Amino acid sequence: MFYVDAGRFADYASVGALEPYGDKISNPDDFYESLRTTFTYDGKLYCAPKDFSTLALVVNTDLWSKAGLTEADIPTTWDQLTAVSQKIKTSGTVPLALGDTRDRIGAFMVQAGGWITSADGKTATADSPENLQALQYVQGLLKNKYAQYPKALDAGWAGEAFGKGKAAMTIEGNWIKGALQADFPNVKYTAHPLPAGPKGQGTLSFTNCWGIAAKSKNKDAAVKFVEAMTTAEQQMAYAKAFGVMPSRQSAGGQFTQEYPADKAFIDGAAYAQGPVNAPKMDSVLADFDTGLQGLASGDPKALLTRVQKNTESALGQ
């Protein structure tokens, strides 16, 4: 038994290293659909999602008030995000600390109706009007200084910049809760769903599954172990211990009841996009991240064309 990161799953599944035991777990449909999709390869659910995290819009309530904004101004669309960013910038604060990779900027692509590959991971879809619209929007945020990358804010990641009070908003996962408690306990904040784009709501999910080796001699016992580890009760125990969210929908209500401040994160499961579900994509995605780091002055269309070509090559199209 071992953890399989969602971003590495297809590499293992494609070479037959994993036992596809998804049909042997009780009530697999109770796992959030976006998580089942993440761990499905060639039509088979290979492994049970352990837990998950999503991205949300995290707001520093003191800096929000300083800009003359109220709870009613929390942005729910791209246009509203631009509008509040103008007000925050005028108040003398950087509006949004934004991570400079696909693991943050990719959320805008989902909100525009795009992504890097098709849902089954078989077809390259990077060079699309939807993805271009998303990157052009983010480029506008960067050019207008409505959003800044962590390095520009003298921070290692966006959560650190947010914790230091260098930005009024950030787009981060529910792990920010523990980070702020540990390093910036006096920061007051709230978490909200990411603003919807032209095609609706969208966020990114991050998860691991319980992997069973295809060559294991103890597959039945391993499945029983996974069964025990993925009950709603056990998942709530993980939530309390590690700050992660239960992957079973049947535990969602209890999680929201116990952690109401994290509602935006778990609600994101309904419209979340998992990592690229295709093998041999590491170098392609690293190159995409490099391009995103230069997005402010770069050419989004040329970048997507390059990612499309590289993805097609990796997928053997």
PDB file of C-alpha atoms in Angstrom:
ATOM      1  CA  MET A   1       0.000   0.000   0.000  1.00  0.00           C
ATOM      2  CA  PHE A   2       1.197   3.491  -0.757  1.00  0.00           C
ATOM      3  CA  TYR A   3      -0.081   6.992  -1.395  1.00  0.00           C
ATOM      4  CA  VAL A   4      -0.404   7.964  -5.057  1.00  0.00           C
ATOM      5  CA  ASP A   5      -0.358  11.683  -5.794  1.00  0.00           C
ATOM      6  CA  ALA A   6      -2.989  12.727  -8.334  1.00  0.00           C
ATOM      7  CA  GLY A   7      -0.337  14.358 -10.490  1.00  0.00           C
ATOM      8  CA  ARG A   8       1.612  11.058 -10.741  1.00  0.00           C
ATOM      9  CA  PHE A   9      -1.346   8.680 -10.952  1.00  0.00           C
ATOM     10  CA  ALA A  10      -1.456   8.322 -14.745  1.00  0.00           C
ATOM     11  CA  ASP A  11       2.269   7.555 -14.883  1.00  0.00           C
ATOM     12  CA  TYR A  12       1.735   4.562 -12.600  1.00  0.00           C
ATOM     13  CA  ALA A  13      -1.594   3.415 -14.068  1.00  0.00           C
ATOM     14  CA  SER A  14      -0.355   3.580 -17.665  1.00  0.00           C
ATOM     15  CA  VAL A  15       2.430   1.054 -17.035  1.00  0.00           C
ATOM     16  CA  GLY A  16       0.318  -1.418 -15.078  1.00  0.00           C
ATOM     17  CA  ALA A  17       1.894  -0.693 -11.705  1.00  0.00           C
ATOM     18  CA  LEU A  18      -1.441  -0.197  -9.915  1.00  0.00           C
ATOM     19  CA  GLU A  19      -4.195  -2.676  -9.121  1.00  0.00           C
ATOM     20  CA  PRO A  20      -7.556  -1.262 -10.301  1.00  0.00           C
ATOM     21  CA  TYR A  21      -9.671  -2.096  -7.267  1.00  0.00           C
ATOM     22  CA  GLY A  22     -12.232   0.731  -7.435  1.00  0.00           C
ATOM     23  CA  ASP A  23     -15.106  -1.663  -8.115  1.00  0.00           C
ATOM     24  CA  LYS A  24     -14.306  -3.600  -4.930  1.00  0.00           C
ATOM     25  CA  ILE A  25     -14.804  -0.639  -2.586  1.00  0.00           C
ATOM     26  CA  SER A  26     -18.265  -0.168  -1.082  1.00  0.00           C
ATOM     27  CA  ASN A  27     -20.292   2.694  -2.541  1.00  0.00           C
ATOM     28  CA  PRO A  28     -17.611   4.201  -4.807  1.00  0.00           C
ATOM     29  CA  ASP A  29     -20.161   6.729  -6.092  1.00  0.00           C
ATOM     30  CA  ASP A  30     -20.051   8.329  -2.642  1.00  0.00           C
ATOM     31  CA  PHE A  31     -16.628   9.738  -3.513  1.00  0.00           C
ATOM     32  CA  TYR A  32     -16.928  13.159  -5.122  1.00  0.00           C
ATOM     33  CA  GLU A  33     -17.208  12.816  -8.892  1.00  0.00           C
ATOM     34  CA  SER A  34     -14.242  15.112  -9.542  1.00  0.00           C
ATOM     35  CA  LEU A  35     -12.067  12.855  -7.364  1.00  0.00           C
ATOM     36  CA  ARG A  36     -13.300   9.680  -9.058  1.00  0.00           C
ATOM     37  CA  THR A  37     -12.412  11.228 -12.417  1.00  0.00           C
ATOM     38  CA  THR A  38      -8.929  12.063 -11.130  1.00  0.00           C
ATOM     39  CA  PHE A  39      -8.212   8.410 -10.328  1.00  0.00           C
ATOM     40  CA  THR A  40      -9.878   6.869 -13.385  1.00  0.00           C
ATOM     41  CA  TYR A  41      -7.696   5.610 -16.234  1.00  0.00           C
ATOM     42  CA  ASP A  42      -8.953   3.871 -19.383  1.00  0.00           C
ATOM     43  CA  GLY A  43     -12.445   3.849 -17.906  1.00  0.00           C
ATOM     44  CA  LYS A  44     -11.469   2.137 -14.636  1.00  0.00           C
ATOM     45  CA  LEU A  45     -11.526   3.645 -11.144  1.00  0.00           C
ATOM     46  CA  TYR A  46      -8.126   2.465  -9.915  1.00  0.00           C
ATOM     47  CA  CYS A  47      -8.000   3.626  -6.316  1.00  0.00           C
ATOM     48  CA  ALA A  48      -9.953   5.298  -3.530  1.00  0.00           C
ATOM     49  CA  PRO A  49      -9.292   9.026  -2.929  1.00  0.00           C
ATOM     50  CA  LYS A  50      -7.807   9.472   0.553  1.00  0.00           C
ATOM     51  CA  ASP A  51      -8.925  13.089   1.097  1.00  0.00           C
ATOM     52  CA  PHE A  52      -8.604  16.335  -0.846  1.00  0.00           C
ATOM     53  CA  SER A  53      -8.064  20.082  -0.874  1.00  0.00           C
ATOM     54  CA  THR A  54      -9.351  22.827  -3.190  1.00  0.00           C
ATOM     55  CA  LEU A  55      -8.622  26.487  -3.871  1.00  0.00           C
ATOM     56  CA  ALA A  56     -10.739  29.374  -2.586  1.00  0.00           C
ATOM     57  CA  LEU A  57     -10.520  33.161  -2.404  1.00  0.00           C
ATOM     58  CA  VAL A  58      -9.065  34.115   0.984  1.00  0.00           C
ATOM     59  CA  VAL A  59      -9.737  37.678   2.142  1.00  0.00           C
ATOM     60  CA  ASN A  60      -7.932  39.710   4.831  1.00  0.00           C
ATOM     61  CA  THR A  61     -10.919  41.339   6.534  1.00  0.00           C
ATOM     62  CA  ASP A  62      -8.945  44.258   7.982  1.00  0.00           C
ATOM     63  CA  LEU A  63      -7.424  45.240   4.622  1.00  0.00           C
ATOM     64  CA  TRP A  64     -10.843  44.691   3.022  1.00  0.00           C
ATOM     65  CA  SER A  65     -12.434  47.197   5.402  1.00  0.00           C
ATOM     66  CA  LYS A  66      -9.537  49.609   4.917  1.00  0.00           C
ATOM     67  CA  ALA A  67     -10.413  49.720   1.216  1.00  0.00           C
ATOM     68  CA  GLY A  68     -13.982  50.657   2.089  1.00  0.00           C
ATOM     69  CA  LEU A  69     -15.342  47.248   1.163  1.00  0.00           C
ATOM     70  CA  THR A  70     -17.954  45.138   2.984  1.00  0.00           C
ATOM     71  CA  GLU A  71     -19.123  41.529   2.933  1.00  0.00           C
ATOM     72  CA  ALA A  72     -21.501  42.519   0.116  1.00  0.00           C
ATOM     73  CA  ASP A  73     -18.486  43.336  -2.075  1.00  0.00           C
ATOM     74  CA  ILE A  74     -16.986  39.811  -2.038  1.00  0.00           C
ATOM     75  CA  PRO A  75     -16.503  39.165  -5.772  1.00  0.00           C
ATOM     76  CA  THR A  76     -18.459  36.357  -7.399  1.00  0.00           C
ATOM     77  CA  THR A  77     -17.441  37.100 -11.022  1.00  0.00           C
ATOM     78  CA  TRP A  78     -14.278  38.114 -12.872  1.00  0.00           C
ATOM     79  CA  ASP A  79     -15.707  41.589 -13.469  1.00  0.00           C
ATOM     80  CA  GLN A  80     -16.356  42.018  -9.761  1.00  0.00           C
ATOM     81  CA  LEU A  81     -12.855  40.775  -8.948  1.00  0.00           C
ATOM     82  CA  THR A  82     -11.456  43.488 -11.225  1.00  0.00           C
ATOM     83  CA  ALA A  83     -13.702  46.126  -9.645  1.00  0.00           C
ATOM     84  CA  VAL A  84     -12.748  45.351  -6.026  1.00  0.00           C
ATOM     85  CA  SER A  85      -9.087  45.103  -7.047  1.00  0.00           C
ATOM     86  CA  GLN A  86      -9.255  48.678  -8.337  1.00  0.00           C
ATOM     87  CA  LYS A  87     -10.599  49.855  -4.977  1.00  0.00           C
ATOM     88  CA  ILE A  88      -8.035  47.902  -2.968  1.00  0.00           C
ATOM     89  CA  LYS A  89      -5.173  49.198  -5.093  1.00  0.00           C
ATOM     90  CA  THR A  90      -6.431  52.761  -4.598  1.00  0.00           C
ATOM     91  CA  SER A  91      -6.334  52.178  -0.823  1.00  0.00           C
ATOM     92  CA  GLY A  92      -2.594  51.484  -1.080  1.00  0.00           C
ATOM     93  CA  THR A  93      -2.654  47.680  -0.789  1.00  0.00           C
ATOM     94  CA  VAL A  94      -1.786  45.000  -3.341  1.00  0.00           C
ATOM     95  CA  PRO A  95      -5.153  43.408  -4.161  1.00  0.00           C
ATOM     96  CA  LEU A  96      -4.241  39.764  -4.899  1.00  0.00           C
ATOM     97  CA  ALA A  97      -1.234  37.571  -4.130  1.00  0.00           C
ATOM     98  CA  LEU A  98      -1.302  34.876  -6.811  1.00  0.00           C
ATOM     99  CA  GLY A  99       0.865  31.769  -7.194  1.00  0.00           C
ATOM    100  CA  ASP A 100       2.748  31.775 -10.497  1.00  0.00           C
ATOM    101  CA  THR A 101       2.048  28.212 -11.723  1.00  0.00           C
ATOM    102  CA  ARG A 102      -0.742  26.200 -13.321  1.00  0.00           C
ATOM    103  CA  ASP A 103      -1.722  24.996  -9.826  1.00  0.00           C
ATOM    104  CA  ARG A 104      -3.237  28.440  -9.196  1.00  0.00           C
ATOM    105  CA  ILE A 105      -3.659  30.130 -12.597  1.00  0.00           C
ATOM    106  CA  GLY A 106      -5.220  26.943 -13.946  1.00  0.00           C
ATOM    107  CA  ALA A 107      -8.362  27.735 -11.927  1.00  0.00           C
ATOM    108  CA  PHE A 108      -9.048  30.649 -14.273  1.00  0.00           C
ATOM    109  CA  MET A 109      -8.792  28.265 -17.237  1.00  0.00           C
ATOM    110  CA  VAL A 110     -11.446  26.031 -15.673  1.00  0.00           C
ATOM    111  CA  GLN A 111     -13.683  29.039 -15.000  1.00  0.00           C
ATOM    112  CA  ALA A 112     -13.421  29.957 -18.694  1.00  0.00           C
ATOM    113  CA  GLY A 113     -14.381  26.411 -19.708  1.00  0.00           C
ATOM    114  CA  GLY A 114     -10.899  25.227 -20.661  1.00  0.00           C
ATOM    115  CA  TRP A 115      -8.131  22.882 -19.480  1.00  0.00           C
ATOM    116  CA  ILE A 116      -4.873  21.388 -20.704  1.00  0.00           C
ATOM    117  CA  THR A 117      -6.271  17.998 -21.768  1.00  0.00           C
ATOM    118  CA  SER A 118      -9.649  16.390 -22.337  1.00  0.00           C
ATOM    119  CA  ALA A 119     -11.346  14.800 -19.333  1.00  0.00           C
ATOM    120  CA  ASP A 120     -10.005  11.350 -20.237  1.00  0.00           C
ATOM    121  CA  GLY A 121      -6.458  12.693 -20.637  1.00  0.00           C
ATOM    122  CA  LYS A 122      -6.233  11.425 -24.216  1.00  0.00           C
ATOM    123  CA  THR A 123      -6.440  14.701 -26.176  1.00  0.00           C
ATOM    124  CA  ALA A 124      -4.507  17.963 -25.920  1.00  0.00           C
ATOM    125  CA  THR A 125      -6.858  20.942 -25.450  1.00  0.00           C
ATOM    126  CA  ALA A 126      -4.441  23.684 -24.347  1.00  0.00           C
ATOM    127  CA  ASP A 127      -4.675  25.889 -27.459  1.00  0.00           C
ATOM    128  CA  SER A 128      -8.325  26.924 -27.106  1.00  0.00           C
ATOM    129  CA  PRO A 129     -10.231  30.237 -27.076  1.00  0.00           C
ATOM    130  CA  GLU A 130     -11.313  29.462 -23.500  1.00  0.00           C
ATOM    131  CA  ASN A 131      -7.773  29.053 -22.206  1.00  0.00           C
ATOM    132  CA  LEU A 132      -6.653  32.153 -24.101  1.00  0.00           C
ATOM    133  CA  GLN A 133      -9.440  34.190 -22.517  1.00  0.00           C
ATOM    134  CA  ALA A 134      -8.335  32.992 -19.076  1.00  0.00           C
ATOM    135  CA  LEU A 135      -4.646  33.788 -19.563  1.00  0.00           C
ATOM    136  CA  GLN A 136      -5.474  37.184 -21.061  1.00  0.00           C
ATOM    137  CA  TYR A 137      -7.612  37.982 -18.012  1.00  0.00           C
ATOM    138  CA  VAL A 138      -4.837  36.986 -15.600  1.00  0.00           C
ATOM    139  CA  GLN A 139      -2.329  38.926 -17.701  1.00  0.00           C
ATOM    140  CA  GLY A 140      -4.551  41.987 -17.292  1.00  0.00           C
ATOM    141  CA  LEU A 141      -4.574  41.531 -13.508  1.00  0.00           C
ATOM    142  CA  LEU A 142      -0.776  41.341 -13.508  1.00  0.00           C
ATOM    143  CA  LYS A 143      -0.258  44.304 -15.837  1.00  0.00           C
ATOM    144  CA  ASN A 144      -2.572  46.503 -13.765  1.00  0.00           C
ATOM    145  CA  LYS A 145      -0.855  45.343 -10.564  1.00  0.00           C
ATOM    146  CA  TYR A 146      -4.190  43.981  -9.353  1.00  0.00           C
ATOM    147  CA  ALA A 147      -2.370  40.676  -8.870  1.00  0.00           C
ATOM    148  CA  GLN A 148       1.274  40.077  -8.056  1.00  0.00           C
ATOM    149  CA  TYR A 149       3.314  36.912  -7.853  1.00  0.00           C
ATOM    150  CA  PRO A 150       4.893  35.942  -4.495  1.00  0.00           C
ATOM    151  CA  LYS A 151       8.444  36.794  -5.600  1.00  0.00           C
ATOM    152  CA  ALA A 152       7.386  40.387  -6.327  1.00  0.00           C
ATOM    153  CA  LEU A 153       6.028  40.548  -2.771  1.00  0.00           C
ATOM    154  CA  ASP A 154       9.227  39.145  -1.231  1.00  0.00           C
ATOM    155  CA  ALA A 155       7.494  35.916  -0.273  1.00  0.00           C
ATOM    156  CA  GLY A 156       8.080  32.237  -0.932  1.00  0.00           C
ATOM    157  CA  TRP A 157       4.409  31.552  -1.665  1.00  0.00           C
ATOM    158  CA  ALA A 158       1.192  33.541  -1.879  1.00  0.00           C
ATOM    159  CA  GLY A 159       0.045  32.463   1.592  1.00  0.00           C
ATOM    160  CA  GLU A 160       3.166  33.999   3.125  1.00  0.00           C
ATOM    161  CA  ALA A 161       2.578  37.294   1.292  1.00  0.00           C
ATOM    162  CA  PHE A 162      -1.026  37.236   2.525  1.00  0.00           C
ATOM    163  CA  GLY A 163       0.042  36.439   6.086  1.00  0.00           C
ATOM    164  CA  LYS A 164       2.515  39.342   6.072  1.00  0.00           C
ATOM    165  CA  GLY A 165      -0.318  41.684   5.102  1.00  0.00           C
ATOM    166  CA  LYS A 166       1.196  42.417   1.704  1.00  0.00           C
ATOM    167  CA  ALA A 167      -2.021  41.588  -0.153  1.00  0.00           C
ATOM    168  CA  ALA A 168      -5.701  41.821   0.690  1.00  0.00           C
ATOM    169  CA  MET A 169      -6.629  38.587  -1.106  1.00  0.00           C
ATOM    170  CA  THR A 170      -5.019  35.343  -2.165  1.00  0.00           C
ATOM    171  CA  ILE A 171      -6.085  32.200  -3.998  1.00  0.00           C
ATOM    172  CA  GLU A 172      -4.933  29.249  -1.930  1.00  0.00           C
ATOM    173  CA  GLY A 173      -6.024  25.882  -0.607  1.00  0.00           C
ATOM    174  CA  ASN A 174      -7.414  24.969   2.798  1.00  0.00           C
ATOM    175  CA  TRP A 175      -3.837  24.279   3.940  1.00  0.00           C
ATOM    176  CA  ILE A 176      -3.546  28.055   4.425  1.00  0.00           C
ATOM    177  CA  LYS A 177      -5.546  27.674   7.642  1.00  0.00           C
ATOM    178  CA  GLY A 178      -2.765  25.762   9.394  1.00  0.00           C
ATOM    179  CA  ALA A 179      -0.058  27.989   7.908  1.00  0.00           C
ATOM    180  CA  LEU A 180      -1.711  31.169   9.152  1.00  0.00           C
ATOM    181  CA  GLN A 181      -2.383  29.675  12.596  1.00  0.00           C
ATOM    182  CA  ALA A 182       1.279  28.708  12.890  1.00  0.00           C
ATOM    183  CA  ASP A 183       3.005  31.764  11.420  1.00  0.00           C
ATOM    184  CA  PHE A 184       0.497  34.627  11.349  1.00  0.00           C
ATOM    185  CA  PRO A 185      -2.047  33.894  14.092  1.00  0.00           C
ATOM    186  CA  ASN A 186      -3.293  37.485  14.296  1.00  0.00           C
ATOM    187  CA  VAL A 187      -4.437  37.746  10.673  1.00  0.00           C
ATOM    188  CA  LYS A 188      -8.228  37.860  10.406  1.00  0.00           C
ATOM    189  CA  TYR A 189      -9.571  36.310   7.235  1.00  0.00           C
ATOM    190  CA  THR A 190     -12.534  34.652   5.549  1.00  0.00           C
ATOM    191  CA  ALA A 191     -12.658  32.136   2.684  1.00  0.00           C
ATOM    192  CA  HIS A 192     -15.048  32.364  -0.258  1.00  0.00           C
ATOM    193  CA  PRO A 193     -15.699  30.500  -3.522  1.00  0.00           C
ATOM    194  CA  LEU A 194     -13.451  31.624  -6.363  1.00  0.00           C
ATOM    195  CA  PRO A 195     -15.158  34.183  -8.618  1.00  0.00           C
ATOM    196  CA  ALA A 196     -16.943  32.546 -11.542  1.00  0.00           C
ATOM    197  CA  GLY A 197     -15.650  33.013 -15.067  1.00  0.00           C
ATOM    198  CA  PRO A 198     -17.418  33.149 -18.430  1.00  0.00           C
ATOM    199  CA  LYS A 199     -18.415  29.466 -18.200  1.00  0.00           C
ATOM    200  CA  GLY A 200     -19.193  29.396 -14.481  1.00  0.00           C
ATOM    201  CA  GLN A 201     -17.537  28.354 -11.255  1.00  0.00           C
ATOM    202  CA  GLY A 202     -14.242  26.519 -11.250  1.00  0.00           C
ATOM    203  CA  THR A 203     -11.457  25.562  -8.874  1.00  0.00           C
ATOM    204  CA  LEU A 204      -8.632  23.035  -8.692  1.00  0.00           C
ATOM    205  CA  SER A 205      -8.429  19.979  -6.451  1.00  0.00           C
ATOM    206  CA  PHE A 206      -5.384  18.305  -4.946  1.00  0.00           C
ATOM    207  CA  THR A 207      -5.536  14.755  -3.657  1.00  0.00           C
ATOM    208  CA  ASN A 208      -3.885  11.378  -3.095  1.00  0.00           C
ATOM    209  CA  CYS A 209      -5.337   7.913  -3.370  1.00  0.00           C
ATOM    210  CA  TRP A 210      -4.684   4.662  -1.561  1.00  0.00           C
ATOM    211  CA  GLY A 211      -2.597   2.748  -4.118  1.00  0.00           C
ATOM    212  CA  ILE A 212      -2.325  -1.030  -4.193  1.00  0.00           C
ATOM    213  CA  ALA A 213       0.552  -2.510  -6.182  1.00  0.00           C
ATOM    214  CA  ALA A 214      -0.501  -4.662  -9.141  1.00  0.00           C
ATOM    215  CA  LYS A 215       2.052  -7.264  -8.016  1.00  0.00           C
ATOM    216  CA  SER A 216       0.868  -7.326  -4.405  1.00  0.00           C
ATOM    217  CA  LYS A 217       0.254 -10.765  -2.895  1.00  0.00           C
ATOM    218  CA  ASN A 218      -2.132  -9.328  -0.323  1.00  0.00           C
ATOM    219  CA  LYS A 219      -4.663  -7.484  -2.467  1.00  0.00           C
ATOM    220  CA  ASP A 220      -7.761  -8.625  -0.566  1.00  0.00           C
ATOM    221  CA  ALA A 221      -6.299  -7.529   2.760  1.00  0.00           C
ATOM    222  CA  ALA A 222      -5.202  -4.224   1.227  1.00  0.00           C
ATOM    223  CA  VAL A 223      -8.708  -3.528  -0.066  1.00  0.00           C
ATOM    224  CA  LYS A 224     -10.110  -4.233   3.416  1.00  0.00           C
ATOM    225  CA  PHE A 225      -7.601  -1.772   4.862  1.00  0.00           C
ATOM    226  CA  VAL A 226      -8.642   0.912   2.340  1.00  0.00           C
ATOM    227  CA  GLU A 227     -12.273   0.193   3.187  1.00  0.00           C
ATOM    228  CA  ALA A 228     -11.555   0.914   6.842  1.00  0.00           C
ATOM    229  CA  MET A 229      -9.556   4.048   6.051  1.00  0.00           C
ATOM    230  CA  THR A 230     -12.285   5.567   3.868  1.00  0.00           C
ATOM    231  CA  THR A 231     -15.298   5.366   6.146  1.00  0.00           C
ATOM    232  CA  ALA A 232     -16.910   8.725   6.872  1.00  0.00           C
ATOM    233  CA  GLU A 233     -15.850   8.409  10.519  1.00  0.00           C
ATOM    234  CA  GLN A 234     -12.198   7.763   9.688  1.00  0.00           C
ATOM    235  CA  GLN A 235     -12.163  10.603   7.185  1.00  0.00           C
ATOM    236  CA  MET A 236     -13.422  13.036   9.811  1.00  0.00           C
ATOM    237  CA  ALA A 237     -10.587  11.826  12.065  1.00  0.00           C
ATOM    238  CA  TYR A 238      -8.120  12.749   9.298  1.00  0.00           C
ATOM    239  CA  ALA A 239      -9.817  16.132   8.904  1.00  0.00           C
ATOM    240  CA  LYS A 240      -9.342  16.880  12.600  1.00  0.00           C
ATOM    241  CA  ALA A 241      -5.740  15.668  12.643  1.00  0.00           C
ATOM    242  CA  PHE A 242      -4.415  17.064   9.358  1.00  0.00           C
ATOM    243  CA  GLY A 243      -6.815  19.773   8.141  1.00  0.00           C
ATOM    244  CA  VAL A 244      -7.737  17.877   4.959  1.00  0.00           C
ATOM    245  CA  MET A 245     -11.281  17.354   3.698  1.00  0.00           C
ATOM    246  CA  PRO A 246     -13.160  14.023   3.475  1.00  0.00           C
ATOM    247  CA  SER A 247     -13.372  12.540  -0.019  1.00  0.00           C
ATOM    248  CA  ARG A 248     -16.742  10.911   0.671  1.00  0.00           C
ATOM    249  CA  GLN A 249     -19.772  13.109   0.074  1.00  0.00           C
ATOM    250  CA  SER A 250     -21.574  11.452   2.985  1.00  0.00           C
ATOM    251  CA  ALA A 251     -19.068  13.120   5.346  1.00  0.00           C
ATOM    252  CA  GLY A 252     -19.418  16.568   3.757  1.00  0.00           C
ATOM    253  CA  GLY A 253     -22.314  17.691   5.906  1.00  0.00           C
ATOM    254  CA  GLN A 254     -20.545  16.813   9.145  1.00  0.00           C
ATOM    255  CA  PHE A 255     -17.370  18.525   7.946  1.00  0.00           C
ATOM    256  CA  THR A 256     -19.233  21.759   7.141  1.00  0.00           C
ATOM    257  CA  GLN A 257     -21.007  21.599  10.499  1.00  0.00           C
ATOM    258  CA  GLU A 258     -17.735  21.249  12.400  1.00  0.00           C
ATOM    259  CA  TYR A 259     -15.726  23.626  10.196  1.00  0.00           C
ATOM    260  CA  PRO A 260     -18.176  26.244   8.852  1.00  0.00           C
ATOM    261  CA  ALA A 261     -15.326  28.630   7.956  1.00  0.00           C
ATOM    262  CA  ASP A 262     -14.063  26.033   5.445  1.00  0.00           C
ATOM    263  CA  LYS A 263     -17.372  25.689   3.580  1.00  0.00           C
ATOM    264  CA  ALA A 264     -16.036  27.399   0.424  1.00  0.00           C
ATOM    265  CA  PHE A 265     -13.286  24.798   0.142  1.00  0.00           C
ATOM    266  CA  ILE A 266     -15.455  21.684   0.420  1.00  0.00           C
ATOM    267  CA  ASP A 267     -18.214  23.181  -1.741  1.00  0.00           C
ATOM    268  CA  GLY A 268     -15.563  23.508  -4.463  1.00  0.00           C
ATOM    269  CA  ALA A 269     -15.604  19.727  -4.895  1.00  0.00           C
ATOM    270  CA  ALA A 270     -18.730  20.121  -7.032  1.00  0.00           C
ATOM    271  CA  TYR A 271     -16.890  22.119  -9.703  1.00  0.00           C
ATOM    272  CA  ALA A 272     -13.219  21.198  -9.191  1.00  0.00           C
ATOM    273  CA  GLN A 273     -10.722  20.148 -11.838  1.00  0.00           C
ATOM    274  CA  GLY A 274      -8.062  17.634 -10.816  1.00  0.00           C
ATOM    275  CA  PRO A 275      -4.458  17.585 -12.079  1.00  0.00           C
ATOM    276  CA  VAL A 276      -3.686  16.588 -15.669  1.00  0.00           C
ATOM    277  CA  ASN A 277      -4.596  12.904 -15.915  1.00  0.00           C
ATOM    278  CA  ALA A 278      -2.078  11.755 -18.514  1.00  0.00           C
ATOM    279  CA  PRO A 279       1.369  10.119 -18.368  1.00  0.00           C
ATOM    280  CA  LYS A 280       4.687  11.643 -19.456  1.00  0.00           C
ATOM    281  CA  MET A 281       3.514  15.226 -18.878  1.00  0.00           C
ATOM    282  CA  ASP A 282       6.078  16.374 -16.285  1.00  0.00           C
ATOM    283  CA  SER A 283       8.336  18.330 -18.640  1.00  0.00           C
ATOM    284  CA  VAL A 284       5.349  19.763 -20.523  1.00  0.00           C
ATOM    285  CA  LEU A 285       3.805  21.132 -17.351  1.00  0.00           C
ATOM    286  CA  ALA A 286       7.130  22.446 -16.031  1.00  0.00           C
ATOM    287  CA  ASP A 287       7.571  24.354 -19.293  1.00  0.00           C
ATOM    288  CA  PHE A 288       4.018  25.722 -18.983  1.00  0.00           C
ATOM    289  CA  ASP A 289       4.808  26.962 -15.467  1.00  0.00           C
ATOM    290  CA  THR A 290       7.919  28.712 -16.768  1.00  0.00           C
ATOM    291  CA  GLY A 291       5.782  30.453 -19.362  1.00  0.00           C
ATOM    292  CA  LEU A 292       3.214  31.503 -16.758  1.00  0.00           C
ATOM    293  CA  GLN A 293       5.944  33.061 -14.635  1.00  0.00           C
ATOM    294  CA  GLY A 294       6.563  35.484 -17.512  1.00  0.00           C
ATOM    295  CA  LEU A 295       2.878  35.996 -18.327  1.00  0.00           C
ATOM    296  CA  ALA A 296       2.746  39.713 -17.465  1.00  0.00           C
ATOM    297  CA  SER A 297       4.919  40.597 -20.459  1.00  0.00           C
ATOM    298  CA  GLY A 298       4.503  37.377 -22.425  1.00  0.00           C
ATOM    299  CA  ASP A 299       2.351  36.195 -25.324  1.00  0.00           C
ATOM    300  CA  PRO A 300      -0.484  33.987 -23.996  1.00  0.00           C
ATOM    301  CA  LYS A 301      -1.396  32.689 -27.455  1.00  0.00           C
ATOM    302  CA  ALA A 302       2.191  31.655 -28.212  1.00  0.00           C
ATOM    303  CA  LEU A 303       2.450  29.982 -24.802  1.00  0.00           C
ATOM    304  CA  LEU A 304      -0.730  27.942 -25.332  1.00  0.00           C
ATOM    305  CA  THR A 305       0.401  26.972 -28.831  1.00  0.00           C
ATOM    306  CA  ARG A 306       3.640  25.655 -27.330  1.00  0.00           C
ATOM    307  CA  VAL A 307       1.832  23.757 -24.569  1.00  0.00           C
ATOM    308  CA  GLN A 308      -0.530  22.254 -27.156  1.00  0.00           C
ATOM    309  CA  LYS A 309       2.360  21.049 -29.318  1.00  0.00           C
ATOM    310  CA  ASN A 310       4.270  19.641 -26.337  1.00  0.00           C
ATOM    311  CA  THR A 311       1.154  17.925 -24.965  1.00  0.00           C
ATOM    312  CA  GLU A 312       0.351  16.339 -28.323  1.00  0.00           C
ATOM    313  CA  SER A 313       3.909  15.023 -28.451  1.00  0.00           C
ATOM    314  CA  ALA A 314       3.686  13.608 -24.923  1.00  0.00           C
ATOM    315  CA  LEU A 315       0.339  11.950 -25.646  1.00  0.00           C
ATOM    316  CA  GLY A 316       1.531  10.544 -28.964  1.00  0.00           C
ATOM    317  CA  GLN A 317      -1.142  12.355 -30.954  1.00  0.00           C
TER     318      GLN A 317
END
